[in-house]
Tab-separated table of C-alpha atoms and ligand atoms in Angstrom:
chain	number	residue	atom	x	y	z
A	861	ALA	CA	20.472	-24.265	-12.682
A	862	ALA	CA	21.177	-20.664	-11.597
A	863	GLY	CA	24.397	-19.292	-13.084
A	864	GLU	CA	24.369	-21.442	-16.231
A	865	GLY	CA	23.343	-20.150	-19.666
A	866	PHE	CA	19.881	-18.971	-20.695
A	867	ARG	CA	17.244	-21.680	-21.144
A	868	PRO	CA	13.572	-21.126	-21.905
A	869	LEU	CA	11.581	-22.784	-19.140
A	870	ASP	CA	9.395	-25.799	-19.457
A	871	GLU	CA	7.958	-27.665	-16.500
A	872	GLY	CA	10.925	-30.047	-16.186
A	873	ILE	CA	13.530	-27.295	-16.392
A	874	LEU	CA	11.605	-25.208	-13.869
A	875	VAL	CA	11.468	-28.048	-11.312
A	876	GLU	CA	15.192	-28.627	-11.733
A	877	TYR	CA	15.841	-24.888	-11.438
A	878	ILE	CA	13.792	-24.529	-8.257
A	879	ARG	CA	15.535	-27.463	-6.623
A	880	ALA	CA	18.917	-25.863	-7.385
A	881	THR	CA	17.930	-22.403	-6.123
A	882	PRO	CA	17.964	-21.930	-2.308
A	883	ALA	CA	15.776	-18.749	-2.301
A	884	LEU	CA	13.022	-20.564	-4.223
A	885	ARG	CA	13.322	-23.771	-2.202
A	886	GLU	CA	12.900	-21.654	0.903
A	887	VAL	CA	9.661	-19.916	-0.160
A	888	LEU	CA	8.309	-23.344	-1.041
A	889	GLY	CA	9.062	-24.501	2.515
A	890	GLY	CA	11.695	-26.950	1.282
A	891	ARG	CA	8.925	-29.189	-0.110
A	892	VAL	CA	10.296	-29.552	-3.650
A	893	GLY	CA	10.608	-33.347	-3.885
A	894	ASP	CA	9.089	-35.681	-6.464
A	895	GLY	CA	5.358	-35.114	-6.817
A	896	GLU	CA	5.372	-32.152	-4.407
A	897	LEU	CA	5.289	-29.323	-6.956
A	898	THR	CA	2.300	-28.248	-9.023
A	899	ILE	CA	3.179	-25.950	-11.910
A	900	LYS	CA	0.823	-24.041	-14.185
A	901	GLU	CA	1.670	-21.527	-16.917
A	902	VAL	CA	-0.856	-18.713	-16.603
A	903	GLY	CA	0.648	-15.897	-18.673
A	904	ASP	CA	-2.175	-13.985	-20.337
A	905	GLY	CA	-0.113	-10.847	-20.997
A	906	ASN	CA	1.388	-9.772	-24.301
A	907	LEU	CA	5.056	-10.306	-23.570
A	908	ASN	CA	6.112	-12.969	-21.085
A	909	PHE	CA	5.657	-16.400	-19.526
A	910	VAL	CA	4.294	-16.694	-15.999
A	911	TYR	CA	4.200	-19.870	-13.895
A	912	ILE	CA	2.368	-20.441	-10.626
A	913	VAL	CA	4.298	-22.927	-8.505
A	914	LEU	CA	2.625	-24.544	-5.514
A	915	SER	CA	4.140	-26.902	-2.937
A	916	PRO	CA	2.512	-28.348	0.191
A	917	ALA	CA	4.304	-25.631	2.198
A	918	GLY	CA	4.393	-22.509	0.029
A	919	SER	CA	3.949	-20.858	-3.334
A	920	VAL	CA	5.770	-18.624	-5.784
A	921	VAL	CA	5.200	-17.013	-9.162
A	922	ILE	CA	8.014	-17.376	-11.690
A	923	LYS	CA	8.088	-14.939	-14.595
A	924	GLN	CA	10.476	-15.384	-17.512
A	925	ALA	CA	11.176	-13.083	-20.466
A	926	LEU	CA	12.020	-14.800	-23.751
A	927	PRO	CA	13.838	-12.809	-26.442
A	928	TYR	CA	10.704	-11.885	-28.390
A	929	VAL	CA	7.220	-10.399	-27.975
A	930	ARG	CA	4.956	-13.280	-26.947
A	931	CYS	CA	1.749	-12.026	-28.605
A	932	VAL	CA	3.528	-11.578	-31.956
A	933	GLY	CA	6.075	-14.383	-31.833
A	934	GLU	CA	9.736	-14.716	-32.744
A	935	SER	CA	9.302	-12.360	-35.707
A	936	TRP	CA	9.361	-9.457	-33.209
A	937	PRO	CA	12.613	-9.827	-31.244
A	938	MET	CA	12.712	-8.080	-27.872
A	939	THR	CA	15.511	-7.979	-25.362
A	940	LYS	CA	15.050	-10.313	-22.409
A	941	GLU	CA	16.896	-7.713	-20.324
A	942	ARG	CA	13.390	-6.343	-19.663
A	943	ALA	CA	13.222	-8.811	-16.766
A	944	TYR	CA	16.134	-6.973	-15.134
A	945	PHE	CA	14.360	-3.600	-15.338
A	946	GLU	CA	11.105	-5.116	-14.139
A	947	THR	CA	12.897	-6.503	-11.094
A	948	LEU	CA	14.677	-3.197	-10.387
A	949	ALA	CA	11.382	-1.309	-10.589
A	950	LEU	CA	9.472	-3.842	-8.475
A	951	ARG	CA	12.161	-3.551	-5.802
A	952	GLU	CA	12.334	0.248	-5.952
A	953	HIS	CA	8.569	0.764	-6.003
A	954	GLY	CA	8.167	-2.047	-3.460
A	955	ASN	CA	10.451	-0.195	-1.031
A	956	LEU	CA	8.440	2.986	-1.517
A	957	CYS	CA	4.996	1.391	-1.367
A	958	PRO	CA	5.252	-2.157	0.077
A	959	ASP	CA	1.497	-2.476	0.663
A	960	HIS	CA	0.763	-2.405	-3.068
A	961	VAL	CA	3.718	-4.174	-4.699
A	962	PRO	CA	4.483	-7.912	-4.417
A	963	GLU	CA	7.874	-8.919	-3.003
A	964	VAL	CA	10.611	-10.206	-5.304
A	965	TYR	CA	12.200	-13.325	-3.814
A	966	HIS	CA	14.771	-14.086	-6.489
A	967	PHE	CA	16.204	-12.749	-9.732
A	968	ASP	CA	18.501	-14.436	-12.259
A	969	ARG	CA	19.688	-12.070	-14.974
A	970	THR	CA	21.126	-14.817	-17.192
A	971	MET	CA	17.808	-16.675	-17.184
A	972	SER	CA	15.734	-13.414	-17.342
A	973	LEU	CA	13.733	-15.006	-14.588
A	974	MET	CA	12.123	-13.599	-11.474
A	975	GLY	CA	10.471	-15.262	-8.501
A	976	MET	CA	7.845	-13.151	-6.742
A	977	ARG	CA	4.996	-13.443	-4.278
A	978	TYR	CA	2.014	-15.358	-5.612
A	979	LEU	CA	-1.040	-13.120	-5.363
A	980	LYS	CA	-3.458	-15.838	-4.388
A	981	PRO	CA	-7.140	-16.046	-5.238
A	982	PRO	CA	-9.414	-14.253	-4.711
A	983	HIS	CA	-6.912	-11.810	-6.312
A	984	ILE	CA	-7.870	-11.303	-9.941
A	985	ILE	CA	-6.713	-8.938	-12.656
A	986	LEU	CA	-8.603	-5.644	-12.217
A	987	ARG	CA	-9.591	-5.551	-15.889
A	988	LYS	CA	-11.458	-8.834	-15.434
A	989	GLY	CA	-13.145	-7.479	-12.311
A	990	LEU	CA	-14.268	-4.396	-14.230
A	991	ILE	CA	-15.686	-6.565	-17.010
A	992	ALA	CA	-17.564	-8.639	-14.425
A	993	GLY	CA	-18.994	-5.465	-12.856
A	994	ILE	CA	-17.343	-5.828	-9.464
A	995	GLU	CA	-16.901	-2.720	-7.313
A	996	TYR	CA	-13.614	-2.237	-5.471
A	997	PRO	CA	-14.259	0.291	-2.704
A	998	LEU	CA	-10.564	0.745	-1.842
A	999	LEU	CA	-9.181	0.876	-5.374
A	1000	ALA	CA	-8.905	4.677	-5.635
A	1001	GLU	CA	-7.444	4.962	-2.131
A	1002	HIS	CA	-4.818	2.297	-2.841
A	1003	MET	CA	-3.882	3.346	-6.376
A	1004	SER	CA	-3.631	7.033	-5.418
A	1005	GLU	CA	-1.264	5.967	-2.634
A	1006	TYR	CA	0.826	3.910	-5.052
A	1007	ILE	CA	1.149	6.600	-7.726
A	1008	ALA	CA	1.707	9.414	-5.206
A	1009	LYS	CA	4.518	7.574	-3.406
A	1010	THR	CA	6.272	5.980	-6.374
A	1011	LEU	CA	6.202	9.188	-8.421
A	1012	PHE	CA	6.985	11.699	-5.673
A	1013	PHE	CA	9.923	9.838	-4.133
A	1014	THR	CA	11.599	9.179	-7.500
A	1015	SER	CA	11.270	12.781	-8.734
A	1016	LEU	CA	13.427	15.852	-8.221
A	1017	LEU	CA	10.901	16.946	-5.611
A	1018	TYR	CA	12.655	14.391	-3.408
A	1019	HIS	CA	15.867	13.355	-5.225
A	1020	SER	CA	19.031	15.403	-5.432
A	1021	THR	CA	20.056	15.962	-9.050
A	1022	LEU	CA	23.055	13.718	-8.410
A	1023	GLU	CA	20.908	10.789	-7.303
A	1024	HIS	CA	18.353	11.504	-10.033
A	1025	ARG	CA	20.827	11.487	-12.913
A	1026	ARG	CA	22.403	8.244	-11.685
A	1027	ALA	CA	18.996	6.558	-11.569
A	1028	VAL	CA	17.944	8.022	-14.925
A	1029	ALA	CA	21.148	6.662	-16.488
A	1030	GLU	CA	20.500	3.166	-15.121
A	1031	PHE	CA	16.975	3.025	-16.518
A	1032	CYS	CA	18.080	4.436	-19.902
A	1033	GLY	CA	19.170	0.833	-20.469
A	1034	ASN	CA	15.494	-0.106	-20.871
A	1035	VAL	CA	15.609	1.512	-24.306
A	1036	GLU	CA	14.048	-1.344	-26.314
A	1037	LEU	CA	10.890	-1.326	-24.239
A	1038	CYS	CA	10.649	2.462	-24.500
A	1039	ARG	CA	11.028	2.173	-28.260
A	1040	LEU	CA	8.218	-0.397	-28.375
A	1041	THR	CA	5.945	2.114	-26.629
A	1042	GLU	CA	7.077	4.914	-28.928
A	1043	GLN	CA	6.070	2.795	-31.892
A	1044	VAL	CA	2.800	1.193	-30.794
A	1045	ILE	CA	1.347	4.121	-28.833
A	1046	PHE	CA	2.757	7.296	-30.336
A	1047	SER	CA	3.325	6.298	-33.984
A	1048	ASP	CA	1.472	3.280	-35.418
A	1049	PRO	CA	-2.119	4.394	-34.663
A	1050	TYR	CA	-1.453	7.578	-36.697
A	1051	ARG	CA	-0.078	5.841	-39.807
A	1052	VAL	CA	-0.656	2.716	-41.842
A	1053	SER	CA	1.079	-0.163	-40.057
A	1054	GLN	CA	0.979	-3.919	-40.558
A	1055	HIS	CA	0.411	-4.247	-36.811
A	1056	ASN	CA	-2.707	-2.079	-36.551
A	1057	ARG	CA	-6.132	-3.640	-36.337
A	1058	TRP	CA	-9.637	-2.577	-35.409
A	1059	THR	CA	-13.174	-3.929	-35.442
A	1060	SER	CA	-13.519	-4.030	-39.213
A	1061	PRO	CA	-15.420	-3.097	-41.283
A	1062	PHE	CA	-17.358	-1.084	-38.703
A	1063	LEU	CA	-14.440	1.122	-37.663
A	1064	ASP	CA	-12.655	1.378	-41.044
A	1065	LYS	CA	-13.636	5.022	-41.485
A	1066	ASP	CA	-12.819	5.852	-37.873
A	1067	ALA	CA	-9.310	4.396	-38.143
A	1068	GLU	CA	-8.748	6.300	-41.366
A	1069	ALA	CA	-9.971	9.526	-39.733
A	1070	ILE	CA	-7.293	9.162	-37.046
A	1071	ARG	CA	-4.631	8.914	-39.750
A	1072	GLU	CA	-5.942	12.087	-41.349
A	1073	ASP	CA	-6.436	14.244	-38.281
A	1074	ASP	CA	-3.704	16.884	-38.352
A	1075	GLU	CA	-4.645	18.415	-34.977
A	1076	LEU	CA	-4.406	14.985	-33.384
A	1077	LYS	CA	-1.012	14.391	-35.011
A	1078	LEU	CA	0.320	17.665	-33.605
A	1079	GLU	CA	-0.880	16.751	-30.123
A	1080	ILE	CA	0.543	13.229	-30.203
A	1081	ALA	CA	3.913	14.627	-31.334
A	1082	GLY	CA	4.036	16.791	-28.209
A	1083	LEU	CA	3.286	13.804	-25.999
A	1084	LYS	CA	5.822	11.605	-27.777
A	1085	SER	CA	8.504	14.240	-27.180
A	1086	MET	CA	7.561	14.396	-23.538
A	1087	PHE	CA	7.675	10.606	-23.261
A	1088	CYS	CA	11.161	10.512	-24.786
A	1089	GLU	CA	12.637	13.627	-23.195
A	1090	ARG	CA	11.144	14.147	-19.747
A	1091	ALA	CA	12.901	12.111	-17.043
A	1092	GLN	CA	10.479	13.277	-14.358
A	1093	ALA	CA	10.143	10.156	-12.188
A	1094	LEU	CA	10.573	6.378	-12.210
A	1095	ILE	CA	7.300	5.432	-13.858
A	1096	HIS	CA	5.787	1.947	-14.084
A	1097	GLY	CA	5.419	2.387	-17.824
A	1098	ASP	CA	2.466	0.009	-18.411
A	1099	LEU	CA	-0.018	0.874	-15.660
A	1100	HIS	CA	-3.216	-0.332	-17.309
A	1101	THR	CA	-5.919	-2.284	-15.509
A	1102	GLY	CA	-4.268	-5.566	-16.589
A	1103	SER	CA	-1.236	-4.673	-14.439
A	1104	ILE	CA	-3.237	-4.472	-11.202
A	1105	MET	CA	-4.443	-7.454	-9.175
A	1106	VAL	CA	-7.245	-6.888	-6.702
A	1107	THR	CA	-9.529	-8.266	-4.047
A	1108	SER	CA	-12.063	-6.228	-2.081
A	1109	ASP	CA	-9.326	-5.144	0.328
A	1110	SER	CA	-6.018	-5.643	-1.510
A	1111	THR	CA	-4.549	-3.820	-4.529
A	1112	GLN	CA	-1.243	-5.043	-5.980
A	1113	VAL	CA	0.645	-3.579	-8.930
A	1114	ILE	CA	2.565	-6.048	-11.109
A	1115	ASP	CA	4.444	-6.007	-14.419
A	1116	PRO	CA	6.611	-2.820	-14.457
A	1117	GLU	CA	8.900	-4.127	-17.227
A	1118	PHE	CA	8.468	-0.841	-19.164
A	1119	ALA	CA	9.779	1.171	-16.199
A	1120	PHE	CA	12.079	4.112	-16.872
A	1121	TYR	CA	12.450	7.757	-15.915
A	1122	GLY	CA	9.632	9.330	-17.866
A	1123	PRO	CA	6.701	11.727	-17.443
A	1124	MET	CA	4.512	11.086	-14.393
A	1125	GLY	CA	1.376	11.716	-16.439
A	1126	TYR	CA	2.081	8.579	-18.453
A	1127	ASP	CA	1.284	6.343	-15.438
A	1128	ILE	CA	-1.640	8.408	-14.193
A	1129	GLY	CA	-3.032	8.578	-17.716
A	1130	ALA	CA	-2.662	4.822	-18.218
A	1131	LEU	CA	-4.789	4.154	-15.170
A	1132	ILE	CA	-7.445	6.795	-15.869
A	1133	GLY	CA	-7.538	6.028	-19.606
A	1134	ASN	CA	-8.096	2.332	-18.949
A	1135	LEU	CA	-10.850	3.081	-16.422
A	1136	ILE	CA	-12.496	5.197	-19.119
A	1137	LEU	CA	-12.204	2.266	-21.558
A	1138	ALA	CA	-13.915	0.064	-18.953
A	1139	PHE	CA	-16.649	2.720	-18.693
A	1140	PHE	CA	-17.299	2.698	-22.444
A	1141	ALA	CA	-17.267	-1.108	-22.606
A	1142	GLN	CA	-20.050	-1.459	-20.030
A	1143	ASP	CA	-22.880	-0.892	-22.526
A	1144	GLY	CA	-21.476	-3.789	-24.555
A	1145	HIS	CA	-21.870	-6.061	-21.547
A	1146	ALA	CA	-25.389	-4.839	-20.922
A	1147	ASN	CA	-27.562	-7.638	-22.231
A	1148	GLY	CA	-29.011	-10.894	-21.033
A	1149	GLU	CA	-27.061	-13.024	-23.494
A	1150	ASN	CA	-23.416	-12.761	-22.495
A	1151	ASN	CA	-21.819	-13.981	-19.303
A	1152	ARG	CA	-22.880	-10.896	-17.376
A	1153	GLU	CA	-25.921	-12.257	-15.509
A	1154	GLY	CA	-27.977	-9.911	-13.364
A	1155	GLY	CA	-27.824	-12.251	-10.404
A	1156	SER	CA	-24.071	-12.374	-10.001
A	1157	HIS	CA	-23.884	-8.601	-10.238
A	1158	GLN	CA	-26.299	-8.129	-7.390
A	1159	VAL	CA	-24.075	-10.392	-5.331
A	1160	ALA	CA	-20.962	-8.534	-6.478
A	1161	ARG	CA	-22.415	-5.251	-5.294
A	1162	GLY	CA	-23.755	-6.757	-2.103
A	1163	ALA	CA	-27.164	-5.131	-2.454
A	1164	PRO	CA	-30.137	-6.556	-4.334
A	1165	VAL	CA	-31.696	-4.187	-6.846
A	1166	VAL	CA	-35.485	-3.986	-6.922
A	1167	VAL	CA	-36.909	-2.713	-10.182
A	1168	THR	CA	-40.116	-0.886	-9.424
A	1169	THR	CA	-40.427	1.405	-12.425
A	1170	MET	CA	-39.274	1.282	-16.004
A	1171	GLU	CA	-36.607	3.938	-16.160
A	1172	THR	CA	-34.950	5.243	-19.265
A	1173	GLY	CA	-31.204	5.611	-19.498
A	1174	GLY	CA	-28.947	8.275	-20.928
A	1175	SER	CA	-28.401	6.531	-24.223
A	1176	ASP	CA	-30.787	5.598	-27.018
A	1177	ARG	CA	-29.553	2.072	-26.923
A	1178	TRP	CA	-30.568	1.609	-23.338
A	1179	CYS	CA	-34.078	2.941	-23.981
A	1180	ARG	CA	-34.471	0.600	-26.932
A	1181	TRP	CA	-33.340	-2.425	-24.970
A	1182	LEU	CA	-35.701	-1.623	-22.133
A	1183	SER	CA	-38.685	-1.419	-24.402
A	1184	THR	CA	-37.945	-4.501	-26.499
A	1185	SER	CA	-36.444	-6.952	-24.051
A	1186	GLY	CA	-38.684	-9.489	-22.475
A	1187	THR	CA	-37.338	-10.465	-19.091
A	1188	ASP	CA	-36.897	-8.805	-15.725
A	1189	GLU	CA	-33.350	-10.100	-15.628
A	1190	VAL	CA	-32.397	-8.004	-18.617
A	1191	HIS	CA	-34.015	-4.914	-17.147
A	1192	LEU	CA	-32.203	-5.512	-13.906
A	1193	ASN	CA	-28.913	-5.995	-15.667
A	1194	LEU	CA	-29.294	-2.706	-17.507
A	1195	LEU	CA	-30.003	-0.782	-14.328
A	1196	VAL	CA	-27.067	-2.441	-12.648
A	1197	VAL	CA	-24.829	-1.446	-15.560
A	1198	GLN	CA	-25.830	2.221	-15.200
A	1199	GLN	CA	-25.081	2.028	-11.502
A	1200	TYR	CA	-21.721	0.394	-12.216
A	1201	LYS	CA	-20.779	3.117	-14.703
A	1202	LYS	CA	-21.382	5.661	-11.955
A	1203	TRP	CA	-19.019	3.738	-9.689
A	1204	ILE	CA	-16.316	3.805	-12.378
A	1205	LEU	CA	-16.731	7.579	-12.727
A	1206	LYS	CA	-16.540	8.037	-8.960
A	1207	THR	CA	-13.377	5.919	-8.913
A	1208	ILE	CA	-11.805	8.074	-11.632
A	1209	GLU	CA	-12.610	11.228	-9.638
A	1210	ASP	CA	-11.379	9.780	-6.348
A	1211	THR	CA	-8.174	8.447	-7.910
A	1212	TRP	CA	-7.106	11.854	-9.224
A	1213	ASN	CA	-8.376	13.866	-6.246
A	1214	LEU	CA	-6.784	11.569	-3.664
A	1215	PHE	CA	-3.559	11.458	-5.671
A	1216	HIS	CA	-3.523	15.267	-5.800
A	1217	LYS	CA	-3.997	15.476	-2.033
A	1218	LYS	CA	-1.417	12.787	-1.182
A	1219	PHE	CA	1.188	14.055	-3.622
A	1220	LEU	CA	0.954	17.617	-2.289
A	1221	SER	CA	1.083	16.445	1.288
A	1222	LEU	CA	4.292	14.502	0.544
A	1223	TRP	CA	5.673	17.620	-1.138
A	1224	ASN	CA	4.740	19.807	1.853
A	1225	GLU	CA	6.238	17.317	4.253
A	1226	HIS	CA	9.527	17.198	2.334
A	1227	LYS	CA	9.708	20.778	1.069
A	1228	ASP	CA	13.002	21.405	2.880
A	1229	GLY	CA	14.299	17.890	2.166
A	1230	PRO	CA	16.853	16.674	-0.383
A	1231	GLY	CA	14.765	17.482	-3.493
A	1232	GLU	CA	16.515	20.020	-5.699
A	1233	ALA	CA	13.724	21.100	-8.050
A	1234	TYR	CA	12.317	23.778	-5.723
A	1235	LEU	CA	15.064	24.681	-3.259
A	1236	PHE	CA	13.602	25.844	0.030
A	1237	SER	CA	16.040	28.750	0.090
A	1238	ILE	CA	14.344	30.129	-3.043
A	1239	TYR	CA	10.698	29.044	-2.587
A	1240	ASP	CA	10.399	29.695	1.154
A	1241	LYS	CA	7.622	32.299	0.762
A	1242	SER	CA	4.418	30.300	1.211
A	1243	GLU	CA	2.466	32.145	-1.484
A	1244	LEU	CA	5.198	31.507	-4.056
A	1245	PHE	CA	5.525	27.867	-2.969
A	1246	GLN	CA	1.782	27.347	-3.394
A	1247	ARG	CA	1.844	28.911	-6.845
A	1248	ALA	CA	4.668	26.587	-7.822
A	1249	GLN	CA	2.610	23.626	-6.633
A	1250	GLN	CA	-0.495	24.795	-8.492
A	1251	ILE	CA	1.406	25.151	-11.764
A	1252	TYR	CA	3.047	21.735	-11.314
A	1253	MET	CA	-0.268	19.988	-10.606
A	1254	LYS	CA	-2.103	21.729	-13.438
A	1255	ASP	CA	0.563	20.649	-15.939
A	1256	LEU	CA	0.526	17.132	-14.520
A	1257	PHE	CA	-3.268	16.977	-14.861
A	1258	HIS	CA	-3.103	17.966	-18.518
A	1259	ASP	CA	-0.221	15.543	-19.206
A	1260	SER	CA	-2.242	12.748	-17.572
A	1261	LEU	CA	-5.314	13.498	-19.685
A	1262	GLY	CA	-3.215	13.585	-22.855
A	1263	PHE	CA	-1.419	10.317	-22.164
A	1264	GLY	CA	-4.682	8.733	-21.012
A	1265	ALA	CA	-6.295	9.646	-24.327
A	1266	ALA	CA	-3.310	8.292	-26.290
A	1267	LYS	CA	-3.527	5.020	-24.374
A	1268	MET	CA	-7.238	4.745	-25.203
A	1269	ILE	CA	-6.678	5.333	-28.915
A	1270	ARG	CA	-3.944	2.697	-29.242
A	1271	ARG	CA	-6.207	0.060	-27.652
A	1272	ILE	CA	-8.844	0.592	-30.353
A	1273	VAL	CA	-6.873	1.038	-33.575
A	1274	GLY	CA	-3.377	-0.230	-32.658
A	1275	ILE	CA	-1.771	-3.634	-32.181
A	1276	ALA	CA	-2.730	-4.553	-28.604
A	1277	HIS	CA	-6.417	-4.473	-27.739
A	1278	VAL	CA	-8.179	-4.859	-24.399
A	1279	GLU	CA	-10.457	-7.599	-23.130
A	1280	ASP	CA	-13.002	-4.949	-22.068
A	1281	PHE	CA	-13.959	-4.591	-25.749
A	1282	GLU	CA	-12.672	-7.906	-27.153
A	1283	SER	CA	-15.074	-9.818	-24.889
A	1284	ILE	CA	-18.070	-8.125	-26.555
A	1285	GLN	CA	-18.970	-10.853	-29.058
A	1286	ASP	CA	-21.496	-8.802	-31.006
A	1287	HIS	CA	-19.182	-6.866	-33.348
A	1288	PRO	CA	-21.520	-4.010	-34.320
A	1289	LYS	CA	-22.197	-3.454	-30.634
A	1290	ARG	CA	-18.468	-3.647	-29.815
A	1291	ALA	CA	-17.726	-1.134	-32.554
A	1292	ASP	CA	-20.367	1.257	-31.155
A	1293	CYS	CA	-18.669	1.170	-27.747
A	1294	GLU	CA	-15.218	1.580	-29.287
A	1295	ARG	CA	-16.362	4.476	-31.489
A	1296	GLN	CA	-17.701	6.343	-28.470
A	1297	ALA	CA	-14.448	5.766	-26.592
A	1298	LEU	CA	-12.426	6.867	-29.612
A	1299	GLY	CA	-14.487	10.045	-29.999
A	1300	PHE	CA	-13.992	10.896	-26.343
A	1301	ALA	CA	-10.240	10.185	-26.501
A	1302	LYS	CA	-9.802	12.386	-29.584
A	1303	MET	CA	-11.641	15.238	-27.873
A	1304	LEU	CA	-9.522	14.781	-24.733
A	1305	LEU	CA	-6.242	14.745	-26.615
A	1306	LYS	CA	-7.093	17.973	-28.423
A	1307	GLN	CA	-9.009	19.873	-25.730
A	1308	ARG	CA	-7.448	18.645	-22.511
A	1309	ARG	CA	-6.146	22.094	-21.519
A	1310	GLN	CA	-9.725	23.376	-21.285
A	1311	PHE	CA	-10.420	21.086	-18.329
A	1312	THR	CA	-9.390	22.172	-14.861
A	1313	THR	CA	-10.875	19.488	-12.607
A	1314	ILE	CA	-11.385	15.741	-12.936
A	1315	ASN	CA	-15.084	16.231	-12.179
A	1316	GLU	CA	-15.419	18.126	-15.465
A	1317	ILE	CA	-14.075	15.016	-17.200
A	1318	THR	CA	-16.503	12.668	-15.472
A	1319	ALA	CA	-19.371	15.100	-16.128
A	1320	ALA	CA	-18.449	15.007	-19.831
A	1321	LEU	CA	-18.443	11.186	-19.713
A	1322	GLU	CA	-21.780	11.079	-17.933
A	1323	SER	CA	-23.396	13.299	-20.541
A	1324	ILE	CA	-22.501	10.958	-23.423
B	2274	LIG	P1	3.142	-9.753	-19.178
B	2274	LIG	O1	4.389	-8.968	-18.924
B	2274	LIG	O2	3.297	-10.787	-20.210
B	2274	LIG	O3	1.959	-8.871	-19.415
B	2274	LIG	P2	2.200	-10.113	-16.443
B	2274	LIG	O4	3.240	-9.760	-15.446
B	2274	LIG	O5	1.153	-9.089	-16.684
B	2274	LIG	O6	2.878	-10.563	-17.820
B	2274	LIG	O7	1.544	-11.460	-15.982
B	2274	LIG	C1	0.621	-12.166	-16.804
B	2274	LIG	C2	-0.468	-12.778	-15.930
B	2274	LIG	O8	0.109	-13.650	-14.965
B	2274	LIG	C3	-1.236	-11.749	-15.129
B	2274	LIG	O9	-2.292	-11.245	-15.902
B	2274	LIG	C4	-1.718	-12.563	-13.945
B	2274	LIG	O10	-2.881	-13.297	-14.298
B	2274	LIG	C5	-0.591	-13.545	-13.736
B	2274	LIG	N1	0.353	-13.072	-12.697
B	2274	LIG	C6	1.465	-12.324	-12.888
B	2274	LIG	N2	2.093	-12.075	-11.728
B	2274	LIG	C7	1.357	-12.678	-10.761
B	2274	LIG	C8	1.495	-12.805	-9.329
B	2274	LIG	N3	2.518	-12.262	-8.674
B	2274	LIG	N4	0.554	-13.524	-8.680
B	2274	LIG	C9	-0.481	-14.096	-9.342
B	2274	LIG	N5	-0.652	-14.030	-10.666
B	2274	LIG	C10	0.254	-13.328	-11.381
B	2275	LIG	C1	3.320	-5.367	-28.963
B	2275	LIG	S1	2.467	-4.245	-27.952
B	2275	LIG	C2	2.264	-5.066	-26.446
B	2275	LIG	C3	1.744	-4.205	-25.360
B	2275	LIG	O1	1.592	-5.049	-24.239
B	2275	LIG	C4	2.295	-4.509	-23.134
B	2275	LIG	O2	1.667	-4.822	-21.933
B	2275	LIG	C5	2.361	-3.032	-23.432
B	2275	LIG	O3	1.165	-2.373	-23.122
B	2275	LIG	C6	2.635	-3.071	-24.899
B	2275	LIG	O4	2.377	-1.844	-25.515
B	2276	LIG	MG1	0.996	-7.638	-18.167
B	2277	LIG	MG1	4.102	-5.940	-0.615
B	2278	LIG	MG1	4.360	-6.891	-19.176
């Protein structure tokens, strides 16, 4: 029970633990007797174990960190203190943005165990929704709100330096998780590593080219320094599309175990970079053979598509499929995929543009508040204040593009891949999608400072 030594959970231990823990008994409505609890381990992430617990009167999710990396095994030890930092971040970000962060009901540091709100069906992981071709009309609105609030209120634009340094010091304790990121995102993809993998043999040359690209290595060094040195705000630290659960009207951010005071662009880039990966994976889902049936996608979008003419798409592959495939369903699916790619691009644009607007409006609202980065007594002239804001947002845009590109590259040639591509069974086709994504990410990492608006990025994606 709570307070005793660390024990890895199994179903029996978890039942016993819940019965001995008042906060958990309470969320389960006290109905924790024999036969009243249903427990299912559902962890599909790389690191931890996650249990859904249902009683006749309530529900809870229990997440436990074991002292190693789950997807590798005990050969890669990893502090279970990550559960403590995840809880701290969930609570801090939850206070700042309660609409988009699940409540924490209970935390036990000895057991590295957290109890949090169960995000019930129809909530699903956003990445899975993107693979299924489902549009989320409120996603950009909600995620821009989450990143604007969590980043602004934990930065020196709002904090005093006293408060900031205290918080930075606390999160410096999450050093092992930061070091994992340093290795698997900023180092391993650029060198030979036992952990790296890619869709071989198709991408062998592409992976090698990354290891031999000096310009890329200089750029990634700059980003690695920024990641290690810039305590700009309390970032989530792993804000990919597998850390967001969604329905058509709810967006909830989970899994901030990598949280620390780092560069804001790392979170924004994670989100945008993973949306771009979803964009490049779409062509791999565009056939009549996998589980992406035309019918379900019409339902998902809420509007039936009527194919009246044979159109040709932007890519050779699409043209070829249209002319050789035999059924209307395949044609329909291809058109739907093109339409879905446009929605992803629109979501990328809206996410950045809404974030920009919300972040600046928070800054304007609090310009004479406690934040010590731009003291009102110095930046009181409105022209100067606006210039300061422009410079800040331009730098943040370029940081976000750089980190986004780095996050894309690691998902293609590093240790941890994404279901967007992994679910494409046809390996040559998967490799084609990955190669396009890799090419775009390399360009972005090297040329990001030439872009001034997010619409230039989406225009570049659309022209591929
Ligand atoms: P990891 O740190 O191992 O990546 P996650 O926190 O991402 O673990 O959780 C793994 C999976 O468990 C998620 O992909 C999701 O399916 C499920 N999950 C996690 N938290 C919740 C929650 N609060 N409600 C419902 N499902 C959840
Ligand atoms: C061993 S790398 C595992 C990855 O999964 C986590 O969610 C992070 O993204 C980490 O880089
Ligand atoms: Mg996760
Ligand atoms: Mg909430
Ligand atoms: Mg995690």
